[in-house]
Coordinates of C-alpha atoms in Angstrom, one line a residue:
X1 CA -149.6 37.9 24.1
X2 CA -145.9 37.9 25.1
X3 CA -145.2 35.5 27.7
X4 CA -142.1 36.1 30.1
X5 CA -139.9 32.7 30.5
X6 CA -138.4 31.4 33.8
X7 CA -134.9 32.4 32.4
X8 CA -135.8 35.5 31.5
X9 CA -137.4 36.6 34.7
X10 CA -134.9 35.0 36.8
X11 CA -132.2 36.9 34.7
X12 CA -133.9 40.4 35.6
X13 CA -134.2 39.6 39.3
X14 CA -130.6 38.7 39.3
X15 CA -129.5 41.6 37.6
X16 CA -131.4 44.3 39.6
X17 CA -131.4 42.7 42.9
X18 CA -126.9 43.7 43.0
X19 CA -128.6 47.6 43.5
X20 CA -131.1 47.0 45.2
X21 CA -131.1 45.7 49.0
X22 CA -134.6 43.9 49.0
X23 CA -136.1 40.6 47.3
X24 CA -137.6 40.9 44.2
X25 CA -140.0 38.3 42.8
X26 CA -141.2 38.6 39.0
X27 CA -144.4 36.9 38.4
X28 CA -146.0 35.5 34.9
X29 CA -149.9 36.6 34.1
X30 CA -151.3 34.7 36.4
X31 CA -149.3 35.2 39.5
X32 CA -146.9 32.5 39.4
X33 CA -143.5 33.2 40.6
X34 CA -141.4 32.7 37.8
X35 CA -138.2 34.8 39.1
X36 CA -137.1 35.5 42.6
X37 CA -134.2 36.0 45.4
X38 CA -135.5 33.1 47.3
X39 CA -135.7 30.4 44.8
X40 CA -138.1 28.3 47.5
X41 CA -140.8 30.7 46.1
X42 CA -140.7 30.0 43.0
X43 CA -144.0 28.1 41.1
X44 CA -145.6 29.5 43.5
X45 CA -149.1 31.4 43.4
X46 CA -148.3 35.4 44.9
X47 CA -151.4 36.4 45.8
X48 CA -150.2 40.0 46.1
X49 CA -150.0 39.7 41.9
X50 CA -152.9 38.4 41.9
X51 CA -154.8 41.5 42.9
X52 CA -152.6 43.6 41.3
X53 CA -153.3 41.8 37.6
X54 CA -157.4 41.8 38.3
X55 CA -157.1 45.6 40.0
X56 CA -154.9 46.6 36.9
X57 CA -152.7 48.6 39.3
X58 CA -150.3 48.7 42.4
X59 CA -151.2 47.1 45.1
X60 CA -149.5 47.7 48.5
X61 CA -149.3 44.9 51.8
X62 CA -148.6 46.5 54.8
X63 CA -148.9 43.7 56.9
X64 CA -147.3 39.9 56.2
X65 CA -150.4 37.7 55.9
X66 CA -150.9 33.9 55.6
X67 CA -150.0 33.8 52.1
X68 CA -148.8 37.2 51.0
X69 CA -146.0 39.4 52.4
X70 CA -145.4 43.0 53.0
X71 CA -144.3 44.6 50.0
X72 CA -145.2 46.4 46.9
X73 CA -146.6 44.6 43.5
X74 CA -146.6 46.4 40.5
X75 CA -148.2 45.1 37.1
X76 CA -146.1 45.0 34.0
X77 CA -148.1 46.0 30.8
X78 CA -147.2 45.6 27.4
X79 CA -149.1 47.0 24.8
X80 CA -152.0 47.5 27.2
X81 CA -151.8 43.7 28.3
X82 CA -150.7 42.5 31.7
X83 CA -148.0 40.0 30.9
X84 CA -146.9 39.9 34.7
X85 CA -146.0 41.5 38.6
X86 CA -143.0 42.2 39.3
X87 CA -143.0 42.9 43.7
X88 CA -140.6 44.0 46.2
X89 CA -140.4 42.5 49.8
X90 CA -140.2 44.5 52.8
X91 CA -141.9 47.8 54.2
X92 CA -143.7 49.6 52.1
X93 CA -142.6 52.9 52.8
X94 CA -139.0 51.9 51.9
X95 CA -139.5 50.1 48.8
X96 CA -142.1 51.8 47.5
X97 CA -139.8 54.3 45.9
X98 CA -137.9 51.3 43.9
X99 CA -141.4 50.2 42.9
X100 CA -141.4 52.3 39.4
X101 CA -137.7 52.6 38.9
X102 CA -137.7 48.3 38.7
X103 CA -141.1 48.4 36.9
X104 CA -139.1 50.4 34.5
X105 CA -136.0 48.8 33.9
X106 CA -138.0 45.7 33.8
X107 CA -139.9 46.7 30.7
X108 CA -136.8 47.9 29.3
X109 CA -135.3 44.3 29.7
X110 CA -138.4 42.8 28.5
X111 CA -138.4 44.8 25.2
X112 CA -134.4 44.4 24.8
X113 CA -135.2 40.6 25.0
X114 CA -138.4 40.6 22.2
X115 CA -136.2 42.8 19.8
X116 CA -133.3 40.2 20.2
X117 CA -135.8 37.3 19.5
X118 CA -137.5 39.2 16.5
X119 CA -134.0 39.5 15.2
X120 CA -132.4 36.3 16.0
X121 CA -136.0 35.1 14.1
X122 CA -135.3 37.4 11.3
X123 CA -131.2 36.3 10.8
X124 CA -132.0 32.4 11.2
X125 CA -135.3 32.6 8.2
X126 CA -132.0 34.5 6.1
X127 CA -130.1 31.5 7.0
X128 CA -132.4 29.1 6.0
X129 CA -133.2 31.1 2.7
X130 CA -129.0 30.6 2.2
X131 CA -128.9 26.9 3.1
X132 CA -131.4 26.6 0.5
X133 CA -129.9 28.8 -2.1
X134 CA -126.3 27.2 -1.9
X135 CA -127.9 23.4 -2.1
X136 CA -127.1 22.0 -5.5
X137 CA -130.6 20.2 -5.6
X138 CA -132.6 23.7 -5.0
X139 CA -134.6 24.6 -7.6
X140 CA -135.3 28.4 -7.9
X141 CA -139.2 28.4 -7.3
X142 CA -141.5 31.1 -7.4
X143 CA -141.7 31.7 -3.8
X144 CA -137.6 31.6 -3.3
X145 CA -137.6 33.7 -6.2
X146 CA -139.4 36.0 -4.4
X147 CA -138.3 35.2 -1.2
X148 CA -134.6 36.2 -2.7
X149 CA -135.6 39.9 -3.6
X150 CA -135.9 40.0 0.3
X151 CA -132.3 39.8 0.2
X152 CA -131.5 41.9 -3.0
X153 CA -131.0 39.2 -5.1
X154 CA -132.2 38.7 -8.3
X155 CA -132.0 34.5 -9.1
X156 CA -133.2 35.0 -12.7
X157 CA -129.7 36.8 -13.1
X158 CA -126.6 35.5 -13.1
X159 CA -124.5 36.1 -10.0
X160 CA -120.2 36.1 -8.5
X161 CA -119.8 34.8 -5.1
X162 CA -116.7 36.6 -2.9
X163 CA -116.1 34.3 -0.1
X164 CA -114.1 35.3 3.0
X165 CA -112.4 33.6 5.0
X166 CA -111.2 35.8 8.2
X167 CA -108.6 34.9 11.0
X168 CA -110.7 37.4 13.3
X169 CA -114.3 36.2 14.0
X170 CA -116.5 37.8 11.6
X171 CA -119.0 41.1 13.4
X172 CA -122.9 40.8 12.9
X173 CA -122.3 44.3 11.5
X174 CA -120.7 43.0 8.1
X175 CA -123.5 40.2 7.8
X176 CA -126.1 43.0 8.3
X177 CA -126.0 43.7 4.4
X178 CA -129.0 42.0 2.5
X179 CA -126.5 39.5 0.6
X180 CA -124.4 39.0 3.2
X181 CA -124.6 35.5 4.6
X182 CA -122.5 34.1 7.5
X183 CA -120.9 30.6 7.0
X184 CA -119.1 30.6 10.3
X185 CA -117.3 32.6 12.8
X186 CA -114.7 33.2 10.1
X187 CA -116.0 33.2 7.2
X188 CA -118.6 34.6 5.1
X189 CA -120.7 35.0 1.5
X190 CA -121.4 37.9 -0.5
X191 CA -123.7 38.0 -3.5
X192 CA -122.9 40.0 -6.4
X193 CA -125.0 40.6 -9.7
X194 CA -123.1 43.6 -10.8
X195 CA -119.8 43.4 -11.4
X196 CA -118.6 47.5 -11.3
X197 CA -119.5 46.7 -7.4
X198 CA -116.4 43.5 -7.0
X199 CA -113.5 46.0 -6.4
X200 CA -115.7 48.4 -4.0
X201 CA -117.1 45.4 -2.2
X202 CA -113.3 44.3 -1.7
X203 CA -112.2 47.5 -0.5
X204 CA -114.4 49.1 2.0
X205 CA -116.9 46.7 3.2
X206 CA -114.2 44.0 3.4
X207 CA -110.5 45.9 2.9
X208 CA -111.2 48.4 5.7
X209 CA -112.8 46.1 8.3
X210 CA -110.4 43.0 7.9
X211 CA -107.6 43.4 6.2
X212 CA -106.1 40.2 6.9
X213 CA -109.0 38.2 5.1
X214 CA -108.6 36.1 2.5
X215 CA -111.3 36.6 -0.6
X216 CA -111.6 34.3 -3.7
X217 CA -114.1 35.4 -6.2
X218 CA -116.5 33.2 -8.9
X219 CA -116.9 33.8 -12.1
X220 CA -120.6 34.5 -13.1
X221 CA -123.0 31.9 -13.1
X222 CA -126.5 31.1 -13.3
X223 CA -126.7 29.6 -9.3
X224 CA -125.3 30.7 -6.5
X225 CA -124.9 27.0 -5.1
X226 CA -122.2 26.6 -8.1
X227 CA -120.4 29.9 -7.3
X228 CA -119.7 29.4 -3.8
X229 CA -118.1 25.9 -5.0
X230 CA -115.7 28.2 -7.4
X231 CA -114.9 30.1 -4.4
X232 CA -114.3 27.8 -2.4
X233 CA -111.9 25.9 -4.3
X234 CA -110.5 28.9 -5.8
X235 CA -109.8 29.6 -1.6
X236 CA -107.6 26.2 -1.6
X237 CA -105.5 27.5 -4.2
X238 CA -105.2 30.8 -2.4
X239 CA -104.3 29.3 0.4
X240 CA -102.2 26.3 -0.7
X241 CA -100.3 28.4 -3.1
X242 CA -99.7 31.6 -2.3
X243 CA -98.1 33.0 0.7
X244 CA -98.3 36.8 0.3
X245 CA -101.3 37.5 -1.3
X246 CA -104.9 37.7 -0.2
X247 CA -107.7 37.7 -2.9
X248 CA -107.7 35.4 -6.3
X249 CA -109.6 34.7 -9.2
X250 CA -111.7 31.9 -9.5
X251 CA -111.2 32.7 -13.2
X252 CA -107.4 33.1 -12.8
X253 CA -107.4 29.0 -11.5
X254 CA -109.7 27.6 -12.9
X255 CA -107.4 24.6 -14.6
X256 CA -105.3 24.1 -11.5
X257 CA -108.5 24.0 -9.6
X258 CA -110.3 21.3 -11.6
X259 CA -107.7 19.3 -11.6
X260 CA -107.1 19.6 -7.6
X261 CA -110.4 18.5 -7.5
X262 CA -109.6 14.9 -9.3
X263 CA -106.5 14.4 -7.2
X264 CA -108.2 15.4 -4.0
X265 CA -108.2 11.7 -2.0
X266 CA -105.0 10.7 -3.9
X267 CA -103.2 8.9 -1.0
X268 CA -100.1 9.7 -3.0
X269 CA -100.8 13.9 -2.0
X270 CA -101.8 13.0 0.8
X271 CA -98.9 11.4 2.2
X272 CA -96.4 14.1 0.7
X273 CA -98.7 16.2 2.9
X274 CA -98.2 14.4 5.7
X275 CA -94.5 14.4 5.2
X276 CA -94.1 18.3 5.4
X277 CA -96.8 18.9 8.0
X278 CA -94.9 19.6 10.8
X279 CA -92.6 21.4 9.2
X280 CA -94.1 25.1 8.3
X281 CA -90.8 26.4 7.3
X282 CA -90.0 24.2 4.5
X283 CA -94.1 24.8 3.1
X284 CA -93.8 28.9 3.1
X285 CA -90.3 28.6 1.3
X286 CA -91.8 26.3 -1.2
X287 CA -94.7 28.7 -1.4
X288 CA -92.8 31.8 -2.1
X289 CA -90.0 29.8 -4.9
X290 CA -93.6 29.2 -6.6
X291 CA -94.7 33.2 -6.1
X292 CA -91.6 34.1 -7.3
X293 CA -92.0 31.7 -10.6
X294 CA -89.3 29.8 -9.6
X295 CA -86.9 32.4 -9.3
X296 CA -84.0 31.5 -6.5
X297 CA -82.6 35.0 -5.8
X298 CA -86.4 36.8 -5.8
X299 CA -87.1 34.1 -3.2
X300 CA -84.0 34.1 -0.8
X301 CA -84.5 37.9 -1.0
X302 CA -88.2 38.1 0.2
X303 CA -87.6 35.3 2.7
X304 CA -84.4 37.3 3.9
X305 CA -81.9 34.3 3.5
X306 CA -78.9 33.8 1.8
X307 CA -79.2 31.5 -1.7
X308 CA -77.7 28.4 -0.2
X309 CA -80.0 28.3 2.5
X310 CA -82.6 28.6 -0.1
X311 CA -81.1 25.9 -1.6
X312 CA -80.5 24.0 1.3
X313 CA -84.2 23.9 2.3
X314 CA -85.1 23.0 -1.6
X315 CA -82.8 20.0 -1.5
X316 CA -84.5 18.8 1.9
X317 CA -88.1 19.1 0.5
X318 CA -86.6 16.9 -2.1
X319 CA -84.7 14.4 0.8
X320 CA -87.8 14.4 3.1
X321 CA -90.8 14.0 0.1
X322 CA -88.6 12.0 -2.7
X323 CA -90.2 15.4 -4.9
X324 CA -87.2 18.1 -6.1
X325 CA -89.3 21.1 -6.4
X326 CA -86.4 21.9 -9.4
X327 CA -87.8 19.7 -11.5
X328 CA -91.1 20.9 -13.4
X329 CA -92.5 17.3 -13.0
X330 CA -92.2 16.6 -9.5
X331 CA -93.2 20.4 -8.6
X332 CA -96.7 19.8 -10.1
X333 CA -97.0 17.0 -7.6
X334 CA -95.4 19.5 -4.7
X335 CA -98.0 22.0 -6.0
X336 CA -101.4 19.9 -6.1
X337 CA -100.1 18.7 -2.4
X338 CA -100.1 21.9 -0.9
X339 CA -103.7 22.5 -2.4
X340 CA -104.6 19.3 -0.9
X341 CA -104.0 19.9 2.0
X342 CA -106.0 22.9 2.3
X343 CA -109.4 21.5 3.6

């Protein structure tokens, strides 16, 4: 049987009692007061409810009494079960026409609240199915196996993982897919076994809805837990790297990646890193010279700025790291810095 919570109840009385002038108490299936105007009231037993849950039907109090008061009390049913009262104070006459107007919008609130719980159940068991699923140490039993079809995903096949990561919090609407799974607020998993479906997953569930996202793709592989690693570090890259696009390759990084990985708690990186952090400028110029492949007029030209100022801001990346992002050498360190510091 449904049982009505304190909150709940208290919430509903709340909520109706700004339209209507009268004190409404909401009581659980016994006749406790669990939600009410005059919170002094409330654990206690409404004797008014009482009746009304053994009658099974509205009972009316003309007349305040030791341990009722005037009023109307109206039974809630659910499913043909009495799961509690709710009751207006005050003359009958006057309230009784509120009586099943705030029976109804109770009900309404009560059913709103069970189909939030029953999907708030259903999205955290999806959850927990993707915590498992992404877990290095999972092994793909029978039951997950199973389990996993629930989702549209097949874990005897190989699998890509897009991962997105979003400046705008992420809408319940794009998670709603089967294999769709939220990370965060910003960021998010999809599950791909065929690969014809990459390019239309990137442009109209993703594309259309936020444009601004960054994507990094896997390649194939046999578990999902190792594909979202790909994407993942395939999304430093991205995001270290590049300045003016939005989606990469796993495929496309894959050297530059592993090798990121090796260096990534060098304290040599990370104190370039800290060098240029406060100094945004100085990182997007070094980005773009790199997007341009290292071509001085390409970049002055997208960053709007004459050459010398180009080559200005070069030469003080060089004075403020000891790094001269002309030489091929150094560079590589500039690049696997910029990586690095991409968390």
């Amino acid at each position: 049987m449904y049982e009505l919570t304190h909150h709940q109840a208290q919430n509903i009385v709340d909520r109706m009692m700004k339209d209507i002038p009268y004190n409404i108490n909401i009581m659980d299936h016994t006749g406790i007061i669990i939600g009410s105007g005059n919170n002094t009231r409330i654990g206690t037993l409404h004797h008014g409810a009482v009746k009304a849950i053994k009658q099974r039907k509205t009972v009316e109090i003309n007349n305040d009494e030791e341990f009722v008061k005037k009023g109307i009390n109206l039974p809630i049913e659910l499913n043909g079960i009495i799961v509690g009262v709710v009751g207006i104070s005050g003359e009958v006459r006057e309230t009784r026409p509120f009586g099943n107007l705030v029976k109804s919008a109770v009900i309404l609130l009560i059913d709103h609240s069970i189909a939030l719980e029953k999907e708030n159940l259903k999205n955290n068991l999806k959850q927990e199915f993707f915590n498992l699923i992404i877990n290095s140490d999972t092994i793909y039993t029978s039951e997950l196996i199973n389990q996993a079809l629930t989702y549209g995903i097949q874990l005897t096949k190989p699998s890509q993982v897009i991962y997105v990561e979003s400046p705008n919090e992420i809408t319940q609407e794009l998670t709603n897919s089967l294999s769709s799974f939220k990370i965060s607020k910003y960021s998010l998993c999809i599950i791909i076994q065929e690969t014809d479906k990459i390019e239309a997953t990137l442009q109209q569930t993703i594309g259309n809805q936020y444009p601004d996202a960054f994507i990094s793709i896997s390649n194939m592989n046999d578990t999902i837990s190792n594909g979202l690693l790909q994407a993942k570090s395939a999304m430093r890259v991205l995001k270290g790297v590049y300045s003016n696009e939005k989606t990469i390759y796993y495929a496309k990084c894959e050297f530059i990646v592993d090798m990121a990985n090796l260096l990534k708690n060098d304290t040599r990186l990370e104190r370039l890193a800290l060098l240029l952090e406060k100094n945004e400028e100085l990182i997007k110029t070094l980005q773009l010279y790199l997007n341009c492949n290292l071509n001085a007029n390409d970049t002055a030209n997208k960053l709007m700025i004459h050459r010398n100022t180009l080559n200005y801001r070069l030469n003080k990346i060089h004075n403020i790291t000891g790094k001269d992002p002309k030489d091929i050498l150094e560079l590589t360190e500039l690049i696997f810095m910029l990586i690095n510091r991409i968390k």
